[in-house]
Coordinates of C-alpha atoms and ligand atoms in Angstrom, one line a residue:
M28 CA 18.9 51.8 -3.7
G29 CA 15.5 51.2 -2.1
R30 CA 15.1 50.1 1.5
P31 CA 14.6 46.4 2.0
A32 CA 11.1 45.1 2.5
P33 CA 9.9 45.3 6.2
A34 CA 10.2 42.4 8.6
I35 CA 7.1 41.5 10.5
V36 CA 8.2 40.1 13.8
I37 CA 5.8 38.1 16.0
L38 CA 6.0 36.3 19.3
G39 CA 3.0 34.0 19.2
N40 CA 0.3 32.4 17.1
G41 CA -2.2 35.0 18.3
S42 CA -0.5 37.6 16.1
L43 CA -0.4 35.6 12.9
A44 CA -3.7 36.8 11.5
T45 CA -2.8 40.5 12.0
A46 CA 0.7 39.8 10.6
R47 CA -0.9 38.3 7.4
R48 CA -3.1 41.4 7.0
I49 CA 0.0 43.6 7.1
Q50 CA 1.8 41.3 4.7
Q51 CA -1.0 41.7 2.2
R52 CA 0.0 45.4 2.1
Y53 CA 3.7 44.5 1.7
P54 CA 3.9 41.2 -0.2
D55 CA 7.7 41.2 -0.1
A56 CA 7.7 41.4 3.7
L57 CA 8.5 38.2 5.6
I58 CA 6.9 37.1 8.9
H59 CA 9.5 36.2 11.5
G60 CA 8.0 33.9 14.2
L61 CA 9.5 32.7 17.4
A62 CA 10.6 29.1 17.0
G63 CA 8.4 26.7 19.1
R64 CA 5.7 29.4 19.6
V65 CA 4.6 30.3 16.1
E66 CA 3.6 27.8 13.4
G67 CA 3.5 28.8 9.8
A68 CA 5.8 31.9 9.9
D69 CA 8.0 32.5 6.8
R70 CA 11.2 32.5 9.0
D71 CA 11.8 31.1 12.4
Y72 CA 14.0 32.9 14.9
Q73 CA 15.4 31.7 18.3
E74 CA 15.9 34.9 20.2
F75 CA 13.7 38.0 20.0
G76 CA 16.3 40.5 21.1
A77 CA 19.1 39.3 18.9
T78 CA 16.8 39.1 15.9
L79 CA 15.4 42.6 16.3
R80 CA 18.8 44.1 16.8
E81 CA 20.2 42.3 13.8
L82 CA 17.3 43.5 11.6
Y83 CA 17.8 47.0 12.9
Q84 CA 21.5 47.0 12.1
Q85 CA 20.8 45.7 8.6
D86 CA 18.6 48.8 8.1
T87 CA 15.5 46.6 7.7
P88 CA 12.1 48.3 8.6
I89 CA 10.7 46.5 11.6
I90 CA 7.0 45.9 12.3
A91 CA 6.9 44.2 15.7
L92 CA 3.6 42.8 16.9
C93 CA 4.1 43.3 20.6
A94 CA 4.2 46.0 23.3
A95 CA 6.0 49.2 22.4
G96 CA 8.0 48.9 25.6
I97 CA 9.5 45.6 24.6
V98 CA 10.7 47.0 21.3
I99 CA 12.1 50.1 23.0
R100 CA 14.0 48.2 25.6
T101 CA 15.4 45.8 23.1
L102 CA 16.7 48.4 20.7
A103 CA 17.8 50.9 23.4
P104 CA 21.4 49.8 23.5
L105 CA 21.7 50.5 19.7
L106 CA 20.1 53.9 19.7
L107 CA 23.2 55.9 20.6
E108 CA 25.3 54.4 17.9
K109 CA 25.5 56.4 14.7
G110 CA 24.1 54.9 11.6
A111 CA 21.0 54.4 9.6
E112 CA 17.8 54.4 11.5
P113 CA 15.2 52.2 9.8
P114 CA 11.5 52.7 10.5
V115 CA 10.4 50.7 13.6
L116 CA 6.8 50.3 14.6
A117 CA 4.9 48.5 17.3
V118 CA 1.5 47.1 16.3
A119 CA -1.0 45.7 18.8
E120 CA -1.3 41.9 18.1
D121 CA -5.1 42.3 17.5
G122 CA -4.3 45.1 15.0
S123 CA -6.1 47.7 17.1
A124 CA -3.1 50.1 17.4
V125 CA -0.2 51.2 15.2
V126 CA 2.6 53.1 17.0
P127 CA 5.5 54.5 15.0
L128 CA 8.5 54.4 17.3
L129 CA 11.7 55.2 15.4
G130 CA 12.8 56.3 12.0
G131 CA 11.0 59.6 11.6
L132 CA 13.3 60.5 8.8
G133 CA 13.1 57.1 7.3
G134 CA 9.4 57.5 6.7
V135 CA 8.0 55.7 9.7
N136 CA 4.9 57.9 9.8
V137 CA 4.2 57.0 6.1
L138 CA 4.5 53.4 7.0
A139 CA 2.3 53.8 10.1
R140 CA -0.4 55.4 8.0
E141 CA -0.3 52.7 5.4
I142 CA -0.5 49.9 8.0
A143 CA -3.2 51.7 9.9
A144 CA -5.2 52.0 6.7
A145 CA -4.7 48.3 6.0
L146 CA -5.9 47.4 9.5
D147 CA -8.7 50.0 9.4
V148 CA -7.5 52.0 12.5
A149 CA -5.9 55.4 13.0
A150 CA -2.1 55.6 13.3
A151 CA -0.7 57.0 16.6
I152 CA 1.2 59.9 14.9
T153 CA 2.9 62.1 17.5
T154 CA 5.3 64.2 15.3
S155 CA 4.0 67.8 15.6
G156 CA 5.2 69.0 12.2
E157 CA 3.7 66.0 10.5
L158 CA 0.4 66.5 12.3
R159 CA 0.3 70.3 11.6
F160 CA 1.6 70.3 8.0
G161 CA 0.5 66.9 6.8
T162 CA 4.0 66.0 5.7
C163 CA 7.4 65.6 7.2
L164 CA 9.4 68.5 5.8
L165 CA 12.6 66.9 6.8
N166 CA 11.9 63.7 4.9
P167 CA 11.4 64.9 1.3
P168 CA 10.2 62.2 -1.2
A169 CA 12.5 60.0 -3.3
G170 CA 14.4 62.1 -5.8
Y171 CA 15.1 64.9 -3.3
A172 CA 17.6 65.3 -0.5
L173 CA 17.5 67.4 2.6
G174 CA 20.4 69.9 3.0
D175 CA 21.1 69.9 6.7
L176 CA 19.2 68.0 9.4
E177 CA 20.1 70.1 12.4
L178 CA 19.2 73.4 10.6
G179 CA 16.1 71.7 9.4
K180 CA 14.9 70.8 12.9
R181 CA 15.3 74.4 13.9
F182 CA 13.5 75.6 10.8
V183 CA 10.5 73.3 11.5
S184 CA 10.3 74.4 15.2
D185 CA 10.2 78.0 14.0
L186 CA 7.4 77.1 11.7
L187 CA 5.6 75.3 14.5
A188 CA 6.0 78.5 16.7
G189 CA 3.8 80.3 14.2
E190 CA 6.0 81.7 11.5
S191 CA 4.9 81.6 7.8
V192 CA 7.0 80.4 4.9
R193 CA 7.8 81.0 1.2
I194 CA 8.4 78.2 -1.3
E195 CA 11.1 78.9 -3.8
G196 CA 11.6 76.5 -6.7
P197 CA 9.6 73.5 -7.8
A198 CA 8.3 71.4 -4.9
P199 CA 5.3 69.4 -6.3
W200 CA 5.0 67.2 -3.2
L201 CA 4.3 70.3 -1.0
A202 CA 1.2 71.1 -3.1
A203 CA -1.0 68.9 -0.9
A204 CA 0.7 70.0 2.4
Q205 CA -1.0 72.5 4.8
L206 CA 1.8 75.1 5.1
P207 CA 1.3 78.7 6.4
E208 CA 2.4 80.2 3.1
D209 CA 3.2 83.9 2.6
Q210 CA 5.3 85.5 -0.1
Q211 CA 6.7 88.0 2.4
A212 CA 7.7 85.3 4.9
R213 CA 11.2 85.4 6.5
L214 CA 11.5 81.6 6.3
A215 CA 11.8 79.9 2.9
I216 CA 11.9 76.4 1.6
H217 CA 14.3 76.5 -1.2
V218 CA 14.4 73.8 -3.8
G219 CA 17.2 73.8 -6.4
H220 CA 20.5 72.1 -7.5
A221 CA 22.7 75.2 -7.3
E222 CA 25.3 75.3 -4.5
R223 CA 24.0 77.5 -1.7
K224 CA 25.3 78.5 1.7
P225 CA 23.2 77.0 4.5
S226 CA 21.3 79.6 6.6
A227 CA 18.9 79.3 9.5
N228 CA 16.0 80.8 7.7
E229 CA 16.2 78.5 4.7
L230 CA 15.2 74.9 4.4
L231 CA 17.4 73.7 1.5
I232 CA 16.1 70.8 -0.5
Y233 CA 18.1 69.5 -3.4
P234 CA 16.5 67.7 -6.3
R235 CA 18.6 64.7 -7.4
N236 CA 18.7 65.8 -11.0
V237 CA 22.4 65.7 -11.8
L238 CA 24.3 63.0 -13.6
V239 CA 28.0 62.8 -14.1
A240 CA 29.2 60.7 -17.1
L241 CA 32.8 59.6 -16.8
T242 CA 35.5 57.2 -17.9
A243 CA 37.9 58.0 -15.0
G244 CA 37.9 60.0 -11.9
T245 CA 37.9 60.0 -8.1
A246 CA 35.5 61.4 -5.5
E247 CA 37.8 64.3 -5.1
T248 CA 37.9 65.3 -8.8
L249 CA 34.1 64.8 -9.0
R250 CA 33.5 67.1 -6.0
A251 CA 35.8 69.7 -7.5
A252 CA 34.1 69.5 -10.9
L253 CA 30.6 70.0 -9.4
H254 CA 31.8 72.8 -7.2
D255 CA 33.3 74.6 -10.3
A256 CA 30.0 74.2 -12.0
N257 CA 28.2 75.7 -9.0
I258 CA 26.2 72.4 -8.5
A259 CA 25.5 71.1 -5.1
L260 CA 26.9 67.7 -4.3
Q261 CA 23.5 66.7 -2.8
S262 CA 21.9 67.0 -6.2
L263 CA 24.2 64.3 -7.7
A264 CA 21.9 61.4 -8.5
C265 CA 24.1 59.0 -10.3
L266 CA 27.4 58.3 -11.9
L267 CA 27.2 56.8 -15.4
A268 CA 30.4 55.2 -16.7
D269 CA 31.5 53.8 -20.0
E270 CA 30.7 50.1 -19.7
R271 CA 34.4 49.2 -20.6
E272 CA 35.2 50.6 -17.1
M273 CA 32.9 48.2 -15.3
A274 CA 35.6 46.6 -13.3
N275 CA 37.4 49.8 -12.6
P276 CA 38.0 49.9 -8.8
A277 CA 38.6 53.7 -8.7
L278 CA 35.1 54.4 -10.1
R279 CA 33.5 52.0 -7.7
E280 CA 35.3 53.7 -4.8
A281 CA 34.3 57.1 -5.9
A282 CA 30.6 56.1 -6.1
L283 CA 30.8 54.5 -2.7
E284 CA 32.4 57.5 -1.2
L285 CA 29.9 59.9 -2.7
G286 CA 27.0 57.5 -1.8
V287 CA 25.5 57.4 -5.3
P288 CA 24.8 54.5 -7.6
L289 CA 27.3 53.7 -10.4
R290 CA 25.7 52.6 -13.7
F291 CA 27.1 51.7 -17.0
S292 CA 26.3 52.3 -20.6
A293 CA 28.0 52.0 -24.0
R294 CA 29.7 55.2 -24.9
P295 CA 28.3 56.7 -28.2
G296 CA 31.2 59.0 -28.7
S297 CA 32.5 61.6 -26.2
V298 CA 31.6 61.5 -22.5
L299 CA 29.6 64.7 -23.1
E300 CA 27.4 62.7 -25.6
L301 CA 27.2 59.9 -23.0
A302 CA 25.9 62.4 -20.4
R303 CA 23.5 64.1 -22.8
S304 CA 22.0 60.9 -24.2
A305 CA 21.4 59.4 -20.8
V306 CA 19.2 62.2 -19.4
P307 CA 15.5 62.4 -20.5
S308 CA 14.7 66.1 -20.2
L309 CA 18.0 67.9 -20.4
L310 CA 18.4 71.3 -18.8
T311 CA 22.1 71.9 -19.3
S312 CA 25.3 69.9 -19.9
I313 CA 28.9 70.8 -19.1
E314 CA 32.0 69.1 -20.5
I315 CA 34.7 69.1 -17.7
N316 CA 37.4 67.3 -19.7
D317 CA 37.8 64.2 -22.0
S318 CA 36.8 61.9 -19.2
M319 CA 34.1 63.7 -17.4
A320 CA 30.8 65.6 -18.2
I321 CA 27.9 66.8 -16.2
A322 CA 24.2 66.7 -17.3
V323 CA 21.5 68.4 -15.4
A324 CA 17.9 67.2 -15.9
A325 CA 14.7 69.2 -15.5
E326 CA 13.3 66.6 -13.1
P327 CA 14.8 64.3 -10.5
L328 CA 16.5 61.3 -12.1
D329 CA 15.7 57.7 -11.3
P330 CA 19.1 56.0 -11.4
L331 CA 17.4 52.6 -12.0
L332 CA 16.4 53.9 -15.4
L333 CA 19.9 55.0 -16.4
G334 CA 22.1 52.5 -18.2
R335 CA 22.5 49.2 -16.4
P336 CA 24.2 48.2 -13.1
R337 CA 27.3 46.0 -12.9
G338 CA 26.1 42.4 -12.4
R339 CA 27.0 40.6 -9.2
L340 CA 27.7 37.0 -8.5
A341 CA 28.2 35.8 -4.9
V342 CA 29.1 32.2 -4.1
I343 CA 27.9 31.7 -0.6
G344 CA 28.1 29.1 2.1
L345 CA 25.0 28.4 4.1
G346 CA 26.9 26.7 6.9
P347 CA 25.8 23.3 8.0
G348 CA 22.1 24.2 8.1
A349 CA 21.0 26.0 11.3
A350 CA 20.2 29.7 10.6
E351 CA 22.3 30.9 13.5
L352 CA 25.4 29.4 11.9
M353 CA 24.9 31.4 8.7
V354 CA 27.1 34.5 8.6
P355 CA 25.3 37.8 8.4
A356 CA 27.0 38.7 5.1
V357 CA 25.4 35.7 3.5
K358 CA 22.0 36.6 4.9
A359 CA 22.3 40.1 3.5
E360 CA 23.4 38.6 0.1
L361 CA 20.4 36.3 0.0
A362 CA 18.1 39.3 0.7
R363 CA 19.5 41.3 -2.3
A364 CA 19.6 38.4 -4.8
H365 CA 17.5 38.4 -7.9
D366 CA 18.5 34.8 -8.8
I367 CA 19.4 31.9 -6.6
L368 CA 21.1 28.9 -8.2
G369 CA 22.1 25.6 -6.6
Y370 CA 21.3 22.0 -5.8
E371 CA 17.6 22.0 -4.9
T372 CA 18.1 20.9 -1.3
Y373 CA 20.4 23.8 -0.6
V374 CA 18.3 26.4 -2.4
R375 CA 15.3 25.3 -0.3
M376 CA 17.5 25.5 2.8
A377 CA 18.5 29.1 1.9
G378 CA 14.9 30.2 1.5
P379 CA 12.1 31.2 1.7
F380 CA 12.4 33.7 -1.1
R381 CA 10.2 36.5 -2.1
A382 CA 7.9 36.4 -5.1
D383 CA 10.3 38.6 -7.1
Q384 CA 13.3 36.3 -6.6
V385 CA 13.9 33.5 -9.1
M386 CA 15.1 30.1 -7.9
H387 CA 17.1 27.9 -10.4
C388 CA 17.3 24.4 -8.9
T389 CA 19.6 21.9 -10.6
D390 CA 20.9 18.5 -10.1
N391 CA 23.9 18.2 -7.8
R392 CA 26.2 17.0 -10.6
E393 CA 25.7 19.8 -13.1
E394 CA 28.2 22.1 -11.4
M395 CA 30.0 23.6 -14.4
Q396 CA 26.8 24.2 -16.2
R397 CA 25.4 25.9 -13.1
A398 CA 28.5 28.1 -12.8
R399 CA 28.2 29.2 -16.5
H400 CA 24.5 29.9 -16.1
A401 CA 25.3 32.1 -13.0
F402 CA 27.7 34.2 -15.1
E403 CA 25.2 34.5 -17.9
L404 CA 22.6 35.9 -15.5
A405 CA 25.1 38.2 -13.7
A406 CA 26.5 39.5 -17.0
Q407 CA 23.0 40.9 -17.7
G408 CA 23.3 43.1 -14.6
R409 CA 21.5 40.8 -12.2
S410 CA 22.4 40.0 -8.6
V411 CA 23.0 36.3 -8.6
V412 CA 23.7 33.9 -5.7
V413 CA 25.1 30.4 -6.0
V414 CA 24.5 28.4 -2.9
S415 CA 26.6 25.7 -1.3
S416 CA 26.2 24.0 2.0
G417 CA 28.9 24.6 4.6
D418 CA 31.7 26.6 3.0
P419 CA 31.6 27.2 -0.8
G420 CA 35.3 26.7 -1.1
V421 CA 35.3 23.2 0.5
F422 CA 34.3 20.6 -2.1
A423 CA 31.7 22.9 -3.4
M424 CA 30.8 25.6 -5.9
A425 CA 33.4 28.3 -5.5
A426 CA 36.1 26.4 -7.4
A427 CA 33.7 25.5 -10.2
V428 CA 32.6 29.1 -10.6
L429 CA 36.3 30.2 -10.8
E430 CA 37.1 27.5 -13.2
A431 CA 34.2 28.6 -15.5
L432 CA 35.5 32.2 -15.4
H433 CA 39.1 31.1 -16.0
E434 CA 38.0 29.2 -19.1
S435 CA 35.9 32.1 -20.4
S436 CA 37.2 35.0 -22.6
D437 CA 33.9 36.8 -22.4
A438 CA 34.7 40.3 -21.0
N439 CA 31.2 40.6 -19.7
W440 CA 31.8 37.6 -17.4
H441 CA 35.1 39.0 -16.2
N442 CA 33.4 42.3 -15.5
V443 CA 31.0 40.7 -13.0
D444 CA 31.4 41.7 -9.4
L445 CA 32.3 38.3 -8.1
E446 CA 32.6 37.5 -4.4
I447 CA 33.0 34.4 -2.4
L448 CA 31.3 34.5 1.0
P449 CA 32.4 31.8 3.5
G450 CA 30.4 29.5 5.7
V451 CA 30.9 27.1 8.6
S452 CA 32.1 23.9 6.9
A453 CA 30.7 20.6 8.1
S454 CA 34.0 19.5 9.6
L455 CA 34.2 22.6 11.8
A456 CA 30.5 22.4 12.8
T457 CA 30.9 18.7 13.7
A458 CA 34.2 19.3 15.5
A459 CA 32.7 22.1 17.6
Q460 CA 29.9 19.8 18.8
A461 CA 32.3 17.1 19.8
G462 CA 34.8 19.5 21.5
A463 CA 38.0 20.2 19.6
P464 CA 39.1 17.0 17.7
L465 CA 40.7 19.3 15.1
G466 CA 42.5 21.3 17.7
H467 CA 45.9 20.6 16.2
D468 CA 47.1 20.0 12.7
F469 CA 44.6 18.2 10.5
C470 CA 44.0 17.1 7.0
V471 CA 40.7 17.5 5.1
M472 CA 39.9 15.0 2.3
S473 CA 37.0 14.1 0.2
L474 CA 36.7 10.3 -0.3
S475 CA 34.8 10.7 -3.5
D476 CA 36.7 9.3 -6.5
N477 CA 34.2 10.9 -8.9
L478 CA 36.6 13.7 -9.8
K479 CA 40.0 12.2 -8.9
P480 CA 41.6 8.8 -9.2
W481 CA 41.2 6.4 -6.3
A482 CA 45.0 5.8 -6.3
I483 CA 45.6 9.5 -5.3
I484 CA 43.1 9.2 -2.5
E485 CA 45.0 6.1 -1.2
K486 CA 48.3 7.8 -1.4
R487 CA 47.1 10.9 0.4
L488 CA 45.4 8.8 3.1
D489 CA 48.6 6.8 3.6
L490 CA 50.8 9.9 3.9
A491 CA 48.4 11.9 6.1
S492 CA 47.9 9.0 8.4
Q493 CA 51.7 8.5 8.6
A494 CA 52.1 12.2 9.3
D495 CA 49.8 11.7 12.3
L496 CA 47.4 14.4 11.2
A497 CA 43.8 14.3 12.5
L498 CA 41.6 13.5 9.5
A499 CA 38.3 14.9 8.3
F500 CA 36.5 12.9 5.6
Y501 CA 33.9 14.6 3.4
N502 CA 31.8 12.5 1.0
P503 CA 32.8 9.3 3.0
I504 CA 30.4 6.9 1.2
S505 CA 27.5 6.7 -1.2
R506 CA 25.5 4.1 -3.1
S507 CA 27.7 4.4 -6.1
R508 CA 30.9 4.3 -3.9
P509 CA 30.2 1.4 -1.4
W510 CA 33.6 0.0 -0.8
Q511 CA 35.9 3.0 -0.7
L512 CA 35.4 3.9 3.0
G513 CA 36.3 0.4 4.2
R514 CA 39.5 0.5 2.2
A515 CA 40.3 4.0 3.5
L516 CA 39.9 2.8 7.1
E517 CA 42.2 -0.1 6.4
I518 CA 44.9 2.3 5.3
V519 CA 44.4 4.6 8.4
A520 CA 44.5 1.5 10.7
Q521 CA 48.0 0.7 9.4
H522 CA 49.2 3.8 11.2
R523 CA 46.8 4.3 14.1
T524 CA 45.7 2.2 17.0
A525 CA 42.2 0.7 17.4
E526 CA 41.6 3.1 20.3
T527 CA 42.0 6.2 18.1
P528 CA 38.9 8.4 18.8
V529 CA 36.4 8.8 15.9
V530 CA 33.6 11.4 15.7
L531 CA 30.6 10.8 13.4
G532 CA 28.4 13.8 12.8
R533 CA 25.3 13.3 10.7
D534 CA 23.0 16.2 9.6
I535 CA 24.8 18.5 11.9
G536 CA 22.9 21.7 12.4
R537 CA 19.9 20.2 10.7
P538 CA 16.7 18.6 12.1
G539 CA 17.5 15.1 13.5
Q540 CA 21.2 15.7 13.8
T541 CA 23.2 13.0 15.5
L542 CA 26.7 13.0 17.0
R543 CA 28.5 9.8 17.9
V544 CA 31.9 9.3 19.5
T545 CA 33.5 5.9 18.8
T546 CA 36.9 4.4 18.0
L547 CA 38.7 3.4 14.9
G548 CA 38.5 -0.3 16.0
Q549 CA 34.7 -0.1 16.3
L550 CA 34.0 2.0 13.2
T551 CA 32.4 0.1 10.3
P552 CA 31.2 1.7 7.0
D553 CA 27.6 0.8 7.7
Q554 CA 27.6 3.4 10.5
V555 CA 28.3 6.1 7.9
D556 CA 26.3 7.6 5.0
M557 CA 26.7 10.4 2.6
R558 CA 25.2 12.9 5.1
T559 CA 27.9 12.0 7.7
M560 CA 31.2 13.8 8.5
V561 CA 33.9 11.4 9.7
L562 CA 36.6 12.9 12.0
I563 CA 39.5 10.6 13.0
G564 CA 41.8 11.6 15.8
S565 CA 45.6 11.7 15.7
S566 CA 47.8 9.8 18.3
T567 CA 47.3 12.6 20.8
T568 CA 43.5 13.0 20.5
C569 CA 41.8 12.5 23.9
V570 CA 38.3 11.6 25.1
F571 CA 36.7 12.1 28.5
P572 CA 33.1 12.0 29.8
R573 CA 30.9 15.1 29.9
A574 CA 28.7 15.8 32.9
E575 CA 25.5 15.8 30.8
G576 CA 26.3 12.4 29.2
G577 CA 28.4 11.6 26.1
A578 CA 32.0 12.6 25.7
W579 CA 34.3 15.5 25.0
V580 CA 36.9 14.9 22.3
Y581 CA 39.9 17.1 21.8
T582 CA 43.3 17.1 20.3
P583 CA 45.7 19.2 22.4
R584 CA 47.5 22.1 20.9
W585 CA 50.9 20.8 21.8
Y586 CA 52.7 17.8 20.3
G587 CA 55.5 15.7 21.7
D588 CA 56.1 16.6 25.4
K589 CA 53.4 18.5 27.2
P590 CA 54.8 22.0 27.8
T591 CA 55.0 23.0 31.5
S592 CA 52.6 25.8 32.4
Ligands
SAH19 N1 30.8 22.5 1.2 C1 30.4 21.6 2.2 C2 30.9 20.2 1.9 C3 30.3 19.6 0.6 S1 30.7 17.9 0.4 C4 30.9 22.0 3.6 O1 31.8 22.9 3.6 O2 30.5 21.5 4.6 C5 29.4 17.0 1.1 C6 29.8 16.3 2.3 O3 29.9 17.2 3.4 C7 28.8 15.2 2.8 O4 28.9 14.0 2.1 C8 29.1 15.1 4.3 O5 30.2 14.3 4.4 C9 29.5 16.5 4.6 N2 28.4 17.3 5.2 C10 27.8 18.4 4.6 N3 26.9 18.9 5.5 C11 26.9 18.1 6.6 C12 26.2 18.2 7.8 N4 25.3 19.1 8.0 N5 26.4 17.2 8.7 C13 27.4 16.3 8.5 N6 28.1 16.2 7.3 C14 27.9 17.1 6.4

């Protein structure tokens, strides 16, 4: 899998022109601007430190247009943690300096040179090996893997101390490097897929030219099979499974554990044939057993060209609207999506998207059709996201997607990697702003009678009110449903006093949000529209003034007699 596009992070409008020049070099990169300071960025952020750390932890390359010191201090707390280190660069806001800071093994110097070239300046490269040899020996190109980093560092420092080196095996990318080559040298760069004992005077680099075709197996059996064939695990490029095994969790786990992509293909006959037919320039092939075969290619393999991936469908919740209330898993899912489906308003809210991402906007009412379209796309191996506002499981797309799958007998749909990612639902976002009106037992209802008979709604309202549950009403009113809310409030009023606290949250977490605290006696349907969440307290819900104006609303956790504390 490739690294995500870089994030260009800026603090002020003064950096926008330089940011745009860098973006021309990386069209998929988004410009993140500080809200209130930058106009016209692709994404707004509220807090510089939190944003930078989040990007870093998501392994996103960072190009920060600010002082190097600010970036260093901001990321310092994360540097001792183990994990991926994405490239991080500081660029002067006028574009006059490009300073690679972190991610030497992630290609930061390559990025620095590219950016410097785009800005027509020299990159501030400080890595000795890179300066001397014109390449980072410890960061071989795509298709090759370094054997051991610690041994490698020592190897490079020996080279820097003046030793010469031999190159064994095909290393085309080193042709342009300036290495002190000598056939008699003690040090050797060894390129090959055979298993080899690490040693201090060899820099082992493995071409990723090995494919294992399989119908069953675990990481352990795969390791043993490669070992028996004298093939280094580092040379494993990809697992290719029979497409009938697409939903097989053991294969998925094996690929995850070994850190290689898992692709699928129709099996022509035996697994050996599957392995042999997948590899373009076959060197050797080995049949391990009925369910596993190895193929070794003459060149590194590009897994993206082998078979097809398992398609993915994620039904995600955006939360109420504000970016800070979107869970990180949802942000990551949006970044990896090929296709984004949903009601236009929500798709726009989830964006902006890159040029390579396809938006499919539909009317709010075409839910089943949208769900089926999502499966059709995902079944082709694409990564598809269906967006809902709030939580996708609360009067939204998750149930429609599952219904579409339940109704289908298409194995390709059932094989899709389906996941539902939660979001902050409007009732919870509204409740949090008001205090804790849902702090005790509560009942969530949609007042829309589009998909259920009104009689059921009346019955549930009556029983929930009788049960003294706090109430959260979604879809309280609309132009086509003008009278239902008034009737609902009449039913509630039969069981609750006129003083019962009511919270109205409109466009919570969105521009122009309003929060209003009133009472059941004062509430009239004209105070409510379809963008409003209505929360009605129970008999124990309390209200008291807040110091900054307005009121706090909460429902205590106890019921009946207050417990002594
Ligand atoms: N899945 C969504 C709910 C969809 S139903 C969620 O979990 O929030 C749509 C209804 O949700 C609207 O009619 C309104 O009552 C409520 N709603 C959604 N977003 C809202 C917001 N930002 N502020 C207030 N109410 C909202």
